[in-house]
PDB file of C-alpha atoms in Angstrom:
ATOM      1  CA  MET A   1      58.126  68.358 161.959  1.00 65.00           C
ATOM      2  CA  THR A   2      55.529  70.200 162.723  1.00 85.00           C
ATOM      3  CA  TYR A   3      57.135  73.681 161.770  1.00 86.00           C
ATOM      4  CA  LEU A   4      58.067  72.170 158.300  1.00 88.00           C
ATOM      5  CA  GLU A   5      54.260  70.889 158.087  1.00 89.00           C
ATOM      6  CA  SER A   6      52.943  74.436 159.018  1.00 87.00           C
ATOM      7  CA  MET A   7      55.074  75.942 156.327  1.00 88.00           C
ATOM      8  CA  LEU A   8      53.992  73.988 153.781  1.00 89.00           C
ATOM      9  CA  ARG A   9      50.387  74.699 154.565  1.00 88.00           C
ATOM     10  CA  VAL A  10      50.891  78.090 154.384  1.00 86.00           C
ATOM     11  CA  LEU A  11      52.612  77.758 151.162  1.00 86.00           C
ATOM     12  CA  ALA A  12      49.823  75.613 149.647  1.00 86.00           C
ATOM     13  CA  VAL A  13      47.246  78.059 150.721  1.00 84.00           C
ATOM     14  CA  GLY A  14      49.540  81.271 149.392  1.00 82.00           C
ATOM     15  CA  LEU A  15      49.605  79.574 146.359  1.00 82.00           C
ATOM     16  CA  VAL A  16      45.714  78.485 145.690  1.00 78.00           C
ATOM     17  CA  LEU A  17      44.540  82.104 147.217  1.00 75.00           C
ATOM     18  CA  GLY A  18      47.358  83.896 145.649  1.00 81.00           C
ATOM     19  CA  ALA A  19      47.457  82.469 142.020  1.00 82.00           C
ATOM     20  CA  GLY A  20      43.856  80.533 142.238  1.00 85.00           C
ATOM     21  CA  LEU A  21      41.556  83.133 142.970  1.00 88.00           C
ATOM     22  CA  PRO A  22      42.671  85.437 140.167  1.00 90.00           C
ATOM     23  CA  ALA A  23      42.453  82.534 137.737  1.00 90.00           C
ATOM     24  CA  VAL A  24      38.846  82.187 138.775  1.00 91.00           C
ATOM     25  CA  PHE A  25      38.166  85.577 138.686  1.00 93.00           C
ATOM     26  CA  ALA A  26      39.382  85.709 134.862  1.00 93.00           C
ATOM     27  CA  ALA A  27      37.639  82.429 134.058  1.00 93.00           C
ATOM     28  CA  GLY A  28      34.492  84.279 135.182  1.00 95.00           C
ATOM     29  CA  LEU A  29      35.094  87.299 132.931  1.00 94.00           C
ATOM     30  CA  VAL A  30      35.848  85.209 130.113  1.00 92.00           C
ATOM     31  CA  ALA A  31      32.512  83.162 130.726  1.00 94.00           C
ATOM     32  CA  TYR A  32      30.449  86.067 131.569  1.00 94.00           C
ATOM     33  CA  SER A  33      31.887  88.066 128.335  1.00 90.00           C
ATOM     34  CA  ARG A  34      31.139  85.017 125.903  1.00 88.00           C
ATOM     35  CA  GLY A  35      27.769  84.633 127.625  1.00 90.00           C
ATOM     36  CA  ARG A  36      26.800  88.147 127.144  1.00 86.00           C
ATOM     37  CA  GLY A  37      26.612  88.031 123.390  1.00 82.00           C
ATOM     38  CA  GLY A  38      27.086  91.737 121.385  1.00 82.00           C
ATOM     39  CA  GLU A  39      27.685  93.278 118.317  1.00 82.00           C
ATOM     40  CA  ASN A  40      30.641  91.650 116.046  1.00 81.00           C
ATOM     41  CA  ALA A  41      33.020  94.018 114.161  1.00 83.00           C
ATOM     42  CA  ASP A  42      30.851  93.429 111.332  1.00 87.00           C
ATOM     43  CA  GLY A  43      27.927  94.726 112.606  1.00 82.00           C
ATOM     44  CA  THR A  44      25.916  91.283 113.020  1.00 86.00           C
ATOM     45  CA  VAL A  45      24.492  90.381 116.182  1.00 86.00           C
ATOM     46  CA  GLN A  46      25.567  87.512 118.046  1.00 82.00           C
ATOM     47  CA  LEU A  47      23.149  86.222 120.947  1.00 86.00           C
ATOM     48  CA  GLY A  48      24.521  85.215 124.098  1.00 85.00           C
ATOM     49  CA  ASN A  49      25.032  81.900 125.704  1.00 89.00           C
ATOM     50  CA  THR A  50      23.060  82.047 129.494  1.00 92.00           C
ATOM     51  CA  ALA A  51      24.936  79.113 130.909  1.00 94.00           C
ATOM     52  CA  LEU A  52      28.212  80.861 130.369  1.00 94.00           C
ATOM     53  CA  LYS A  53      26.838  83.886 131.409  1.00 94.00           C
ATOM     54  CA  TYR A  54      25.494  82.490 135.032  1.00 95.00           C
ATOM     55  CA  LEU A  55      28.677  80.926 135.185  1.00 96.00           C
ATOM     56  CA  GLY A  56      30.552  83.870 135.226  1.00 95.00           C
ATOM     57  CA  ILE A  57      28.169  85.601 137.581  1.00 96.00           C
ATOM     58  CA  ALA A  58      28.561  82.273 140.065  1.00 97.00           C
ATOM     59  CA  LEU A  59      32.385  82.595 139.505  1.00 95.00           C
ATOM     60  CA  PHE A  60      32.198  86.113 140.471  1.00 96.00           C
ATOM     61  CA  ILE A  61      30.337  85.344 143.730  1.00 97.00           C
ATOM     62  CA  PHE A  62      32.736  82.215 144.649  1.00 95.00           C
ATOM     63  CA  VAL A  63      35.416  84.866 144.341  1.00 93.00           C
ATOM     64  CA  GLY A  64      33.942  87.656 146.760  1.00 95.00           C
ATOM     65  CA  TRP A  65      32.590  84.941 149.193  1.00 95.00           C
ATOM     66  CA  VAL A  66      36.040  83.742 149.627  1.00 91.00           C
ATOM     67  CA  ILE A  67      37.526  87.246 150.366  1.00 90.00           C
ATOM     68  CA  ILE A  68      35.029  87.856 152.999  1.00 94.00           C
ATOM     69  CA  THR A  69      35.263  84.699 154.617  1.00 92.00           C
ATOM     70  CA  ALA A  70      38.868  85.392 154.682  1.00 89.00           C
ATOM     71  CA  VAL A  71      38.916  88.793 156.044  1.00 92.00           C
ATOM     72  CA  ALA A  72      36.597  87.578 158.754  1.00 92.00           C
ATOM     73  CA  TRP A  73      38.601  84.833 159.214  1.00 90.00           C
ATOM     74  CA  ILE A  74      41.569  87.801 160.037  1.00 92.00           C
ATOM     75  CA  THR A  75      39.562  89.603 162.007  1.00 92.00           C
ATOM     76  CA  ARG A  76      37.404  87.139 164.202  1.00 90.00           C
ATOM     77  CA  ALA A  77      39.712  87.880 167.690  1.00 89.00           C
ATOM     78  CA  THR A  78      38.182  91.720 167.292  1.00 91.00           C
ATOM     79  CA  VAL A  79      34.602  90.894 166.075  1.00 91.00           C
ATOM     80  CA  ILE A  80      34.372  88.381 168.986  1.00 89.00           C
ATOM     81  CA  HIS A  81      36.141  91.175 171.216  1.00 91.00           C
ATOM     82  CA  HIS A  82      34.126  94.086 170.148  1.00 93.00           C
ATOM     83  CA  PHE A  83      30.664  92.324 169.166  1.00 92.00           C
ATOM     84  CA  GLY A  84      30.901  88.690 171.230  1.00 90.00           C
ATOM     85  CA  VAL A  85      30.186  87.354 167.736  1.00 90.00           C
ATOM     86  CA  ASP A  86      31.649  84.453 166.762  1.00 89.00           C
ATOM     87  CA  LEU A  87      31.739  83.982 163.308  1.00 86.00           C
ATOM     88  CA  PHE A  88      33.283  80.743 163.299  1.00 88.00           C
ATOM     89  CA  PRO A  89      31.935  78.851 166.169  1.00 87.00           C
ATOM     90  CA  PHE A  90      32.708  75.583 164.565  1.00 86.00           C
ATOM     91  CA  VAL A  91      36.981  76.147 165.061  1.00 80.00           C
ATOM     92  CA  PRO A  92      38.140  75.582 168.584  1.00 76.00           C
TER      93      PRO A  92
END
């Protein structure tokens, strides 16, 4: 049963990171673009919503943090071997 559980965990993480991160990034793009404001097609100026703008920035930072953490997790053995630094000391 451990093989089945492991495969289901990999599937769940793949779905979350594979489909979830692009969705979060897209939501960040929408929030940032709506929060930015700008000029409409008829020439009127629309003020930006700073809360949406900062939400978009926060979502961008979150996606970047997840990507950097994933790369550090994948390369942790190499980093430990070459530099002697354990980036995830809380994981056995």
